Amino acid sequence: MSDQRILLIDDEEDMRRSSAQALELFGLPVTTFSSAEPVLELIGYGFDGVVVSDIRMPGMDGMTLLQRIREVDAEIPVILVTGHADVQLAVSAMRAGVYDFLEKPFTAQHLAGIIRRAMDRRSLVMENRRLRAVAGKRDDIETRLPGRTQVMVDLRYRLRAIGATDADTMIIGDTGVGKEVVARALHDISARANRPLIAINCAALPENLIESELFGHEAGAFPGALRPRYGKFEHARGGTILLDEIGSMPFDLQAKFLRVLQERVITRLGSNEVVPLDVRFIATSKADLEAEVAAGRFRADLFYRLNVATLHVPALADRSADIPILFLQLVREAAARYLRDDIEVPPDLLAEIAARPWPGNVRELRNAADRLVLGLDPVPEESAPAAVRQRLADKVAAYERGVLASAISAHGGHLKPVYEQLGISRKTLYEKMQKYGLARKPAIPREEFDA
């Protein structure tokens, strides 16, 4: 248990400090945060620990943090704390997958007991994952990067081979193929899994503060620099830095970054002190960097220094046989994310999904799964090819009509339990009944229809 981590988030300094001190007396070392956002940089599939968070905080609240953590790994234990006795809030938290829910005031002994049980559970989850991987069974890498085509089998093989090393890695692929998913998987199976993964969008770096953002600065380094500040590179010490779309990095910054890569040191703005940097670099690019080098927009020495190991993430067009299994997984994930019941995808709809081109790759396919779970057309008419549009729209409409008709019949024409069961508003149900020409049993009195 000594290698496990406890992350405690509370915006009230006194409560944060007293809780941390009390837990340390129970032999539970804690890392504290005043807001939720920095915690997400430490959370990954390989995170071996527990998160304890207040619910009501400025910025990202505890419920939103819970949802974001579950999107990364639904089996990370999250304990939520509130100072407001709210039964409905507790029920919502339990439905959202919280490990436990505490009301203030509570004793440190009670909290410590819950944390110990949560840590034991997390240890068991991590051990089971390791045993499954050793036994050759479907592991977390295959769960995150599903597919039976040879290109995906090869990608997972190379990822596992590279992941355990500290080799800087380049991930190449079209927009939406899942380059960041691959990068996070690399980080999570490495020895750095319990350290931060800091993602830097090279295309969105503020031009006037690029060096301060990356390297940090000392007080007085430039007008407005009132306090010293760690940059993103230094914040990632011991972990991984993900350089998203590195081809967009300004050319004049590339030379400075090359020195960081080669010497693994940085110097903050306004300082002459050299700071050692223990990090692994992963870079992603949708552009052909060799072509960018030839065009003079990317430094050749930086390209060859970064390109120690390369992973090519295939487009959906190159693994179309994987689309059905991938779509079904995305539907399950969307149902969990939106707290909906599992949806059975009709075979004819799945066939239509598999036959459609997906230029936006996995990102576009995920949007289609989200729309299906939310009761919308998975392929909006304006974005579908004409040949697919008619068939798919008709089949989705027929499926929706069947669901509504079955629900109305099952409840004997009583509409209130119908719209509650389907998770839609009364107005939406009436509109859909009118659209599909559905009627409830006429023997039911008018007042019940309006209930």
CSV table of C-alpha atoms in Angstrom, one decimal:
chain,number,residue,atom,x,y,z
A,1,MET,CA,0.0,0.0,0.0
A,2,SER,CA,3.0,2.3,0.5
A,3,ASP,CA,3.3,2.9,-3.3
A,4,GLN,CA,-0.3,3.9,-3.6
A,5,ARG,CA,-1.3,7.5,-3.8
A,6,ILE,CA,-4.1,9.5,-2.1
A,7,LEU,CA,-5.1,12.7,-3.8
A,8,LEU,CA,-7.2,15.1,-1.6
A,9,ILE,CA,-9.0,18.1,-3.1
A,10,ASP,CA,-10.7,20.8,-1.0
A,11,ASP,CA,-10.9,24.5,-1.7
A,12,GLU,CA,-11.0,25.3,2.0
A,13,GLU,CA,-7.4,25.5,3.2
A,14,ASP,CA,-8.0,24.8,6.9
A,15,MET,CA,-10.1,21.7,6.1
A,16,ARG,CA,-7.5,20.5,3.5
A,17,ARG,CA,-4.6,20.9,5.9
A,18,SER,CA,-6.3,19.3,8.9
A,19,SER,CA,-7.6,16.3,6.9
A,20,ALA,CA,-4.2,15.7,5.4
A,21,GLN,CA,-2.4,15.9,8.8
A,22,ALA,CA,-5.0,13.5,10.4
A,23,LEU,CA,-4.6,11.0,7.6
A,24,GLU,CA,-0.8,11.1,7.8
A,25,LEU,CA,-1.2,10.2,11.5
A,26,PHE,CA,-2.9,7.0,10.3
A,27,GLY,CA,0.1,6.3,8.0
A,28,LEU,CA,-1.6,7.5,4.9
A,29,PRO,CA,0.5,10.1,3.1
A,30,VAL,CA,-1.6,12.5,1.1
A,31,THR,CA,-1.0,15.0,-1.8
A,32,THR,CA,-3.4,17.9,-1.5
A,33,PHE,CA,-4.9,20.3,-4.1
A,34,SER,CA,-7.0,23.4,-3.8
A,35,SER,CA,-8.8,22.7,-7.1
A,36,ALA,CA,-9.8,19.7,-9.2
A,37,GLU,CA,-8.2,20.6,-12.5
A,38,PRO,CA,-4.6,19.7,-11.7
A,39,VAL,CA,-5.7,16.2,-10.4
A,40,LEU,CA,-6.7,15.2,-13.9
A,41,GLU,CA,-3.1,15.4,-15.1
A,42,LEU,CA,-2.2,12.7,-12.6
A,43,ILE,CA,-5.1,10.4,-13.4
A,44,GLY,CA,-4.5,7.5,-15.9
A,45,TYR,CA,-5.4,3.9,-16.5
A,46,GLY,CA,-2.3,3.0,-14.5
A,47,PHE,CA,-3.1,5.3,-11.5
A,48,ASP,CA,-2.7,3.2,-8.4
A,49,GLY,CA,-4.5,5.2,-5.7
A,50,VAL,CA,-7.6,6.9,-4.4
A,51,VAL,CA,-9.2,10.3,-5.0
A,52,VAL,CA,-10.9,12.2,-2.1
A,53,SER,CA,-12.7,15.4,-3.2
A,54,ASP,CA,-15.1,18.0,-1.8
A,55,ILE,CA,-18.2,18.3,-4.0
A,56,ARG,CA,-18.9,22.1,-3.9
A,57,MET,CA,-15.9,23.9,-5.2
A,58,PRO,CA,-15.4,26.9,-7.5
A,59,GLY,CA,-14.4,25.9,-11.1
A,60,MET,CA,-14.7,22.1,-11.5
A,61,ASP,CA,-16.9,20.6,-8.8
A,62,GLY,CA,-16.6,17.1,-7.4
A,63,MET,CA,-19.3,15.6,-9.5
A,64,THR,CA,-17.7,16.8,-12.7
A,65,LEU,CA,-14.3,15.5,-11.5
A,66,LEU,CA,-15.9,12.1,-10.8
A,67,GLN,CA,-17.3,12.0,-14.3
A,68,ARG,CA,-13.9,13.0,-15.9
A,69,ILE,CA,-12.1,10.4,-13.8
A,70,ARG,CA,-14.6,7.6,-14.8
A,71,GLU,CA,-14.0,8.5,-18.5
A,72,VAL,CA,-10.3,7.7,-18.0
A,73,ASP,CA,-10.8,4.6,-15.8
A,74,ALA,CA,-14.2,3.7,-14.2
A,75,GLU,CA,-12.5,1.6,-11.5
A,76,ILE,CA,-10.5,4.4,-9.8
A,77,PRO,CA,-12.1,4.8,-6.4
A,78,VAL,CA,-13.5,8.3,-5.8
A,79,ILE,CA,-14.7,9.4,-2.4
A,80,LEU,CA,-16.9,12.6,-2.4
A,81,VAL,CA,-17.3,14.8,0.6
A,82,THR,CA,-20.0,17.4,1.2
A,83,GLY,CA,-21.0,19.8,3.9
A,84,HIS,CA,-24.6,19.8,2.8
A,85,ALA,CA,-27.0,17.0,3.8
A,86,ASP,CA,-28.5,16.3,0.4
A,87,VAL,CA,-30.1,12.9,-0.1
A,88,GLN,CA,-30.6,13.6,-3.8
A,89,LEU,CA,-27.0,14.6,-4.3
A,90,ALA,CA,-25.8,11.4,-2.6
A,91,VAL,CA,-28.1,9.3,-4.8
A,92,SER,CA,-26.8,11.0,-7.9
A,93,ALA,CA,-23.2,10.4,-6.8
A,94,MET,CA,-23.9,6.7,-6.2
A,95,ARG,CA,-25.5,6.3,-9.5
A,96,ALA,CA,-22.5,8.1,-11.1
A,97,GLY,CA,-20.2,5.4,-9.7
A,98,VAL,CA,-18.7,7.1,-6.6
A,99,TYR,CA,-16.9,4.7,-4.3
A,100,ASP,CA,-18.3,6.3,-1.2
A,101,PHE,CA,-20.1,9.5,-0.1
A,102,LEU,CA,-19.3,11.4,3.2
A,103,GLU,CA,-21.1,14.2,4.9
A,104,LYS,CA,-19.2,16.7,7.1
A,105,PRO,CA,-18.4,16.6,9.9
A,106,PHE,CA,-16.7,13.2,9.9
A,107,THR,CA,-13.9,11.7,12.0
A,108,ALA,CA,-10.5,11.1,10.5
A,109,GLN,CA,-10.7,7.5,11.6
A,110,HIS,CA,-13.9,7.0,9.6
A,111,LEU,CA,-12.3,8.6,6.5
A,112,ALA,CA,-9.1,6.6,6.9
A,113,GLY,CA,-11.1,3.4,7.1
A,114,ILE,CA,-12.9,4.1,3.9
A,115,ILE,CA,-9.6,5.1,2.2
A,116,ARG,CA,-7.9,1.9,3.2
A,117,ARG,CA,-10.8,-0.2,1.8
A,118,ALA,CA,-10.7,1.8,-1.4
A,119,MET,CA,-6.9,1.3,-1.7
A,120,ASP,CA,-7.3,-2.5,-1.2
A,121,ARG,CA,-9.9,-2.6,-3.9
A,122,ARG,CA,-7.7,-0.6,-6.3
A,123,SER,CA,-4.8,-3.0,-5.6
A,124,LEU,CA,-7.0,-5.9,-6.4
A,125,VAL,CA,-8.1,-4.3,-9.7
A,126,MET,CA,-4.5,-3.6,-10.7
A,127,GLU,CA,-3.3,-7.1,-9.8
A,128,ASN,CA,-6.1,-8.7,-11.8
A,129,ARG,CA,-5.2,-6.6,-14.8
A,130,ARG,CA,-1.6,-7.6,-14.6
A,131,LEU,CA,-2.5,-11.3,-14.2
A,132,ARG,CA,-4.8,-11.1,-17.3
A,133,ALA,CA,-2.0,-9.6,-19.3
A,134,VAL,CA,0.4,-12.3,-18.3
A,135,ALA,CA,-2.2,-15.0,-19.1
A,136,GLY,CA,-2.5,-13.5,-22.6
A,137,LYS,CA,-6.1,-12.5,-22.1
A,138,ARG,CA,-7.8,-9.3,-23.2
A,139,ASP,CA,-6.0,-6.6,-21.2
A,140,ASP,CA,-6.4,-2.8,-20.8
A,141,ILE,CA,-4.5,-2.0,-23.9
A,142,GLU,CA,-6.9,-4.1,-26.0
A,143,THR,CA,-9.8,-2.6,-24.2
A,144,ARG,CA,-8.6,0.9,-25.1
A,145,LEU,CA,-7.5,0.1,-28.6
A,146,PRO,CA,-9.9,-2.6,-29.7
A,147,GLY,CA,-9.7,-4.3,-33.1
A,148,ARG,CA,-8.9,-7.6,-34.7
A,149,THR,CA,-7.4,-6.4,-37.9
A,150,GLN,CA,-3.7,-6.9,-38.4
A,151,VAL,CA,-2.9,-3.2,-38.3
A,152,MET,CA,-4.4,-3.0,-34.8
A,153,VAL,CA,-2.7,-6.2,-33.6
A,154,ASP,CA,0.6,-4.8,-34.8
A,155,LEU,CA,0.0,-1.4,-33.2
A,156,ARG,CA,-0.7,-3.1,-29.8
A,157,TYR,CA,2.4,-5.3,-30.1
A,158,ARG,CA,4.6,-2.3,-30.8
A,159,LEU,CA,3.0,-0.2,-28.1
A,160,ARG,CA,3.6,-2.9,-25.5
A,161,ALA,CA,7.2,-3.2,-26.6
A,162,ILE,CA,7.9,0.5,-26.5
A,163,GLY,CA,5.7,1.3,-23.4
A,164,ALA,CA,8.0,-0.3,-20.8
A,165,THR,CA,11.0,1.8,-22.0
A,166,ASP,CA,11.8,5.5,-21.6
A,167,ALA,CA,12.2,5.9,-25.4
A,168,ASP,CA,10.9,9.2,-26.8
A,169,THR,CA,8.1,8.3,-29.2
A,170,MET,CA,6.4,9.8,-32.2
A,171,ILE,CA,2.7,8.9,-32.9
A,172,ILE,CA,1.6,9.5,-36.4
A,173,GLY,CA,-2.1,9.4,-37.6
A,174,ASP,CA,-4.9,11.3,-39.2
A,175,THR,CA,-7.2,13.6,-37.1
A,176,GLY,CA,-9.5,11.6,-34.9
A,177,VAL,CA,-7.8,8.2,-35.0
A,178,GLY,CA,-7.0,8.2,-31.3
A,179,LYS,CA,-3.4,9.4,-31.1
A,180,GLU,CA,-3.9,10.8,-27.5
A,181,VAL,CA,-5.4,7.4,-26.5
A,182,VAL,CA,-2.3,5.7,-27.7
A,183,ALA,CA,-0.1,8.2,-25.9
A,184,ARG,CA,-2.0,7.7,-22.6
A,185,ALA,CA,-1.7,4.0,-22.9
A,186,LEU,CA,2.1,4.4,-23.4
A,187,HIS,CA,2.3,6.4,-20.3
A,188,ASP,CA,0.1,4.1,-18.2
A,189,ILE,CA,2.1,0.9,-18.9
A,190,SER,CA,5.4,2.6,-18.2
A,191,ALA,CA,7.3,3.0,-15.0
A,192,ARG,CA,6.1,6.6,-15.0
A,193,ALA,CA,2.4,5.7,-14.7
A,194,ASN,CA,2.1,7.2,-11.2
A,195,ARG,CA,3.6,10.5,-12.2
A,196,PRO,CA,2.0,13.3,-14.3
A,197,LEU,CA,1.1,13.1,-18.0
A,198,ILE,CA,1.3,16.8,-19.1
A,199,ALA,CA,-0.3,17.4,-22.5
A,200,ILE,CA,0.8,20.5,-24.4
A,201,ASN,CA,-1.1,21.6,-27.5
A,202,CYS,CA,1.6,23.0,-29.6
A,203,ALA,CA,-0.9,24.8,-31.9
A,204,ALA,CA,-2.4,26.7,-29.0
A,205,LEU,CA,0.6,28.0,-27.2
A,206,PRO,CA,0.2,31.8,-26.5
A,207,GLU,CA,2.9,33.5,-28.7
A,208,ASN,CA,3.8,36.1,-26.1
A,209,LEU,CA,4.1,33.6,-23.2
A,210,ILE,CA,5.4,30.5,-24.9
A,211,GLU,CA,8.7,30.3,-23.0
A,212,SER,CA,7.1,31.1,-19.7
A,213,GLU,CA,4.4,28.4,-20.2
A,214,LEU,CA,7.0,25.7,-21.0
A,215,PHE,CA,10.1,26.7,-19.1
A,216,GLY,CA,8.7,28.8,-16.2
A,217,HIS,CA,10.1,32.1,-15.0
A,218,GLU,CA,11.5,33.8,-11.9
A,219,ALA,CA,9.9,36.8,-10.3
A,220,GLY,CA,10.7,40.0,-12.3
A,221,ALA,CA,11.7,38.1,-15.4
A,222,PHE,CA,9.3,40.3,-17.4
A,223,PRO,CA,6.7,42.9,-16.6
A,224,GLY,CA,3.9,41.3,-14.7
A,225,ALA,CA,6.0,38.4,-13.4
A,226,LEU,CA,5.3,39.0,-9.7
A,227,ARG,CA,6.1,35.5,-8.5
A,228,PRO,CA,8.2,32.6,-9.7
A,229,ARG,CA,6.3,30.0,-11.7
A,230,TYR,CA,7.0,26.4,-12.7
A,231,GLY,CA,6.6,25.8,-16.4
A,232,LYS,CA,4.8,22.7,-17.9
A,233,PHE,CA,8.2,20.9,-18.5
A,234,GLU,CA,9.2,21.2,-14.8
A,235,HIS,CA,5.7,20.3,-13.6
A,236,ALA,CA,6.0,17.0,-15.4
A,237,ARG,CA,9.2,15.9,-13.6
A,238,GLY,CA,9.3,12.1,-13.3
A,239,GLY,CA,6.4,11.8,-15.7
A,240,THR,CA,5.6,12.2,-19.4
A,241,ILE,CA,5.2,15.2,-21.6
A,242,LEU,CA,2.8,14.8,-24.6
A,243,LEU,CA,3.5,17.3,-27.3
A,244,ASP,CA,0.2,17.3,-29.3
A,245,GLU,CA,0.6,18.2,-33.0
A,246,ILE,CA,4.3,19.1,-32.7
A,247,GLY,CA,4.4,20.1,-36.3
A,248,SER,CA,2.6,23.3,-35.2
A,249,MET,CA,5.4,24.3,-32.8
A,250,PRO,CA,6.8,27.7,-33.8
A,251,PHE,CA,10.1,27.3,-35.7
A,252,ASP,CA,12.1,29.6,-33.5
A,253,LEU,CA,11.0,27.6,-30.4
A,254,GLN,CA,12.1,24.3,-32.0
A,255,ALA,CA,15.8,25.0,-31.5
A,256,LYS,CA,15.3,25.7,-27.7
A,257,PHE,CA,13.2,22.5,-27.4
A,258,LEU,CA,15.9,20.5,-29.2
A,259,ARG,CA,18.3,21.4,-26.4
A,260,VAL,CA,15.8,20.2,-23.8
A,261,LEU,CA,15.5,16.9,-25.7
A,262,GLN,CA,19.2,16.4,-26.0
A,263,GLU,CA,20.4,17.5,-22.5
A,264,ARG,CA,17.3,17.0,-20.4
A,265,VAL,CA,17.7,20.3,-18.7
A,266,ILE,CA,15.8,23.6,-18.7
A,267,THR,CA,16.5,27.2,-17.5
A,268,ARG,CA,13.7,29.3,-16.3
A,269,LEU,CA,13.3,32.8,-17.7
A,270,GLY,CA,15.2,35.3,-15.7
A,271,SER,CA,17.5,32.6,-14.2
A,272,ASN,CA,20.9,31.2,-14.9
A,273,GLU,CA,20.3,28.0,-12.9
A,274,VAL,CA,20.0,24.8,-14.9
A,275,VAL,CA,17.2,22.5,-13.7
A,276,PRO,CA,17.5,18.8,-14.5
A,277,LEU,CA,14.5,17.3,-16.3
A,278,ASP,CA,13.5,13.7,-15.8
A,279,VAL,CA,10.8,13.2,-18.3
A,280,ARG,CA,9.8,11.1,-21.3
A,281,PHE,CA,8.6,12.9,-24.5
A,282,ILE,CA,5.8,11.6,-26.7
A,283,ALA,CA,4.9,13.7,-29.7
A,284,THR,CA,1.9,13.4,-32.0
A,285,SER,CA,1.4,14.7,-35.6
A,286,LYS,CA,-1.2,14.4,-38.3
A,287,ALA,CA,1.2,16.0,-40.8
A,288,ASP,CA,4.0,14.2,-42.6
A,289,LEU,CA,6.9,15.7,-40.7
A,290,GLU,CA,9.4,14.5,-43.3
A,291,ALA,CA,7.6,16.6,-45.9
A,292,GLU,CA,7.6,19.5,-43.4
A,293,VAL,CA,11.3,19.1,-43.0
A,294,ALA,CA,11.7,19.2,-46.8
A,295,ALA,CA,9.6,22.4,-46.9
A,296,GLY,CA,11.8,24.1,-44.3
A,297,ARG,CA,9.0,24.3,-41.7
A,298,PHE,CA,10.3,21.8,-39.3
A,299,ARG,CA,13.9,21.3,-38.1
A,300,ALA,CA,15.5,18.1,-39.4
A,301,ASP,CA,17.7,17.6,-36.3
A,302,LEU,CA,14.6,17.9,-34.1
A,303,PHE,CA,12.7,15.4,-36.2
A,304,TYR,CA,15.5,12.8,-36.1
A,305,ARG,CA,16.0,13.3,-32.3
A,306,LEU,CA,12.3,12.8,-31.6
A,307,ASN,CA,11.9,9.9,-34.0
A,308,VAL,CA,13.5,7.3,-31.8
A,309,ALA,CA,10.4,5.1,-31.9
A,310,THR,CA,7.3,5.6,-34.1
A,311,LEU,CA,3.8,4.3,-33.9
A,312,HIS,CA,1.4,4.7,-36.8
A,313,VAL,CA,-2.3,4.8,-35.8
A,314,PRO,CA,-4.4,3.6,-38.7
A,315,ALA,CA,-7.5,5.4,-40.0
A,316,LEU,CA,-10.9,3.6,-39.8
A,317,ALA,CA,-10.7,3.3,-43.6
A,318,ASP,CA,-7.7,1.0,-43.2
A,319,ARG,CA,-9.5,-1.2,-40.6
A,320,SER,CA,-13.1,-1.1,-41.6
A,321,ALA,CA,-13.7,-4.7,-40.3
A,322,ASP,CA,-13.2,-3.3,-36.8
A,323,ILE,CA,-16.0,-0.7,-37.1
A,324,PRO,CA,-18.8,-2.9,-35.7
A,325,ILE,CA,-16.9,-4.0,-32.6
A,326,LEU,CA,-15.6,-0.5,-32.0
A,327,PHE,CA,-19.0,1.1,-32.4
A,328,LEU,CA,-20.6,-1.4,-29.9
A,329,GLN,CA,-17.9,-0.5,-27.3
A,330,LEU,CA,-18.4,3.2,-27.9
A,331,VAL,CA,-22.1,2.8,-27.3
A,332,ARG,CA,-21.5,1.0,-24.0
A,333,GLU,CA,-19.1,3.7,-22.9
A,334,ALA,CA,-21.6,6.4,-23.9
A,335,ALA,CA,-24.4,4.7,-22.0
A,336,ALA,CA,-22.2,4.6,-18.8
A,337,ARG,CA,-21.2,8.2,-19.3
A,338,TYR,CA,-24.8,9.5,-19.7
A,339,LEU,CA,-26.1,7.2,-17.0
A,340,ARG,CA,-28.4,5.4,-19.5
A,341,ASP,CA,-29.4,1.8,-19.7
A,342,ASP,CA,-27.4,-0.4,-22.1
A,343,ILE,CA,-28.7,-0.1,-25.7
A,344,GLU,CA,-29.1,-3.1,-28.0
A,345,VAL,CA,-28.0,-2.0,-31.5
A,346,PRO,CA,-30.1,-3.6,-34.2
A,347,PRO,CA,-28.1,-5.7,-36.6
A,348,ASP,CA,-29.3,-3.8,-39.7
A,349,LEU,CA,-28.3,-0.5,-38.0
A,350,LEU,CA,-24.9,-1.9,-37.2
A,351,ALA,CA,-24.5,-3.0,-40.8
A,352,GLU,CA,-25.3,0.5,-42.0
A,353,ILE,CA,-22.8,2.0,-39.6
A,354,ALA,CA,-20.1,-0.5,-40.8
A,355,ALA,CA,-20.8,0.4,-44.4
A,356,ARG,CA,-20.5,4.1,-44.0
A,357,PRO,CA,-17.2,6.0,-44.6
A,358,TRP,CA,-15.9,7.8,-41.5
A,359,PRO,CA,-13.6,10.5,-42.5
A,360,GLY,CA,-13.5,11.8,-38.9
A,361,ASN,CA,-12.3,8.4,-37.8
A,362,VAL,CA,-12.9,7.2,-34.2
A,363,ARG,CA,-13.8,10.7,-33.0
A,364,GLU,CA,-16.7,10.9,-35.6
A,365,LEU,CA,-17.8,7.3,-34.7
A,366,ARG,CA,-17.8,8.2,-31.0
A,367,ASN,CA,-20.1,11.1,-31.8
A,368,ALA,CA,-22.5,8.8,-33.6
A,369,ALA,CA,-22.5,6.4,-30.6
A,370,ASP,CA,-23.3,9.3,-28.3
A,371,ARG,CA,-26.2,10.4,-30.5
A,372,LEU,CA,-27.7,6.9,-30.6
A,373,VAL,CA,-27.5,6.7,-26.7
A,374,LEU,CA,-29.2,10.1,-26.5
A,375,GLY,CA,-32.0,9.0,-28.7
A,376,LEU,CA,-30.9,11.0,-31.8
A,377,ASP,CA,-30.1,9.9,-35.3
A,378,PRO,CA,-26.5,8.4,-35.1
A,379,VAL,CA,-25.8,9.8,-38.5
A,380,PRO,CA,-27.3,13.2,-39.1
A,381,GLU,CA,-28.8,13.5,-42.6
A,382,GLU,CA,-26.6,16.4,-43.6
A,383,SER,CA,-23.4,14.4,-43.0
A,384,ALA,CA,-24.4,11.1,-44.5
A,385,PRO,CA,-23.9,10.1,-48.2
A,386,ALA,CA,-27.2,10.2,-50.1
A,387,ALA,CA,-27.2,6.4,-50.6
A,388,VAL,CA,-26.7,5.7,-46.9
A,389,ARG,CA,-28.9,8.6,-45.7
A,390,GLN,CA,-32.2,7.2,-46.8
A,391,ARG,CA,-31.7,3.7,-45.7
A,392,LEU,CA,-30.2,4.6,-42.3
A,393,ALA,CA,-32.8,7.3,-41.5
A,394,ASP,CA,-35.6,4.9,-42.3
A,395,LYS,CA,-34.2,2.1,-40.2
A,396,VAL,CA,-33.5,4.4,-37.2
A,397,ALA,CA,-37.1,5.8,-37.4
A,398,ALA,CA,-38.5,2.3,-37.6
A,399,TYR,CA,-36.4,1.2,-34.6
A,400,GLU,CA,-37.5,4.3,-32.6
A,401,ARG,CA,-41.2,3.8,-33.5
A,402,GLY,CA,-40.9,0.1,-32.4
A,403,VAL,CA,-39.4,1.1,-29.0
A,404,LEU,CA,-42.1,3.7,-28.4
A,405,ALA,CA,-44.9,1.4,-29.4
A,406,SER,CA,-43.7,-1.4,-27.2
A,407,ALA,CA,-43.3,0.9,-24.2
A,408,ILE,CA,-46.8,2.4,-24.6
A,409,SER,CA,-48.3,-1.1,-24.9
A,410,ALA,CA,-46.3,-2.4,-21.9
A,411,HIS,CA,-47.7,0.4,-19.7
A,412,GLY,CA,-51.3,-0.1,-20.9
A,413,GLY,CA,-51.4,3.4,-22.5
A,414,HIS,CA,-50.3,5.2,-19.4
A,415,LEU,CA,-47.8,7.8,-20.7
A,416,LYS,CA,-46.1,9.0,-17.6
A,417,PRO,CA,-44.2,5.8,-16.9
A,418,VAL,CA,-43.3,5.7,-20.6
A,419,TYR,CA,-41.5,9.0,-20.8
A,420,GLU,CA,-39.9,8.3,-17.4
A,421,GLN,CA,-38.6,4.9,-18.5
A,422,LEU,CA,-37.3,6.2,-21.8
A,423,GLY,CA,-35.6,9.3,-20.2
A,424,ILE,CA,-37.4,11.8,-22.4
A,425,SER,CA,-39.8,14.7,-21.6
A,426,ARG,CA,-43.5,14.5,-21.9
A,427,LYS,CA,-43.5,17.0,-24.7
A,428,THR,CA,-40.9,15.0,-26.6
A,429,LEU,CA,-43.0,11.8,-26.2
A,430,TYR,CA,-46.1,13.6,-27.5
A,431,GLU,CA,-44.2,14.9,-30.5
A,432,LYS,CA,-42.8,11.5,-31.4
A,433,MET,CA,-46.2,9.8,-31.0
A,434,GLN,CA,-47.6,12.4,-33.5
A,435,LYS,CA,-44.6,11.9,-35.8
A,436,TYR,CA,-45.1,8.1,-35.9
A,437,GLY,CA,-48.9,8.1,-35.8
A,438,LEU,CA,-48.9,6.3,-32.5
A,439,ALA,CA,-51.9,6.3,-30.2
A,440,ARG,CA,-52.5,5.1,-26.6
A,441,LYS,CA,-55.5,3.0,-25.7
A,442,PRO,CA,-58.6,5.3,-26.1
A,443,ALA,CA,-60.3,3.8,-23.1
A,444,ILE,CA,-58.0,5.7,-20.7
A,445,PRO,CA,-59.6,8.9,-19.3
A,446,ARG,CA,-58.3,12.2,-20.6
A,447,GLU,CA,-56.9,13.3,-17.2
A,448,GLU,CA,-54.6,10.3,-17.2
A,449,PHE,CA,-53.3,11.2,-20.7
A,450,ASP,CA,-52.2,14.6,-19.3
A,451,ALA,CA,-50.6,13.1,-16.2
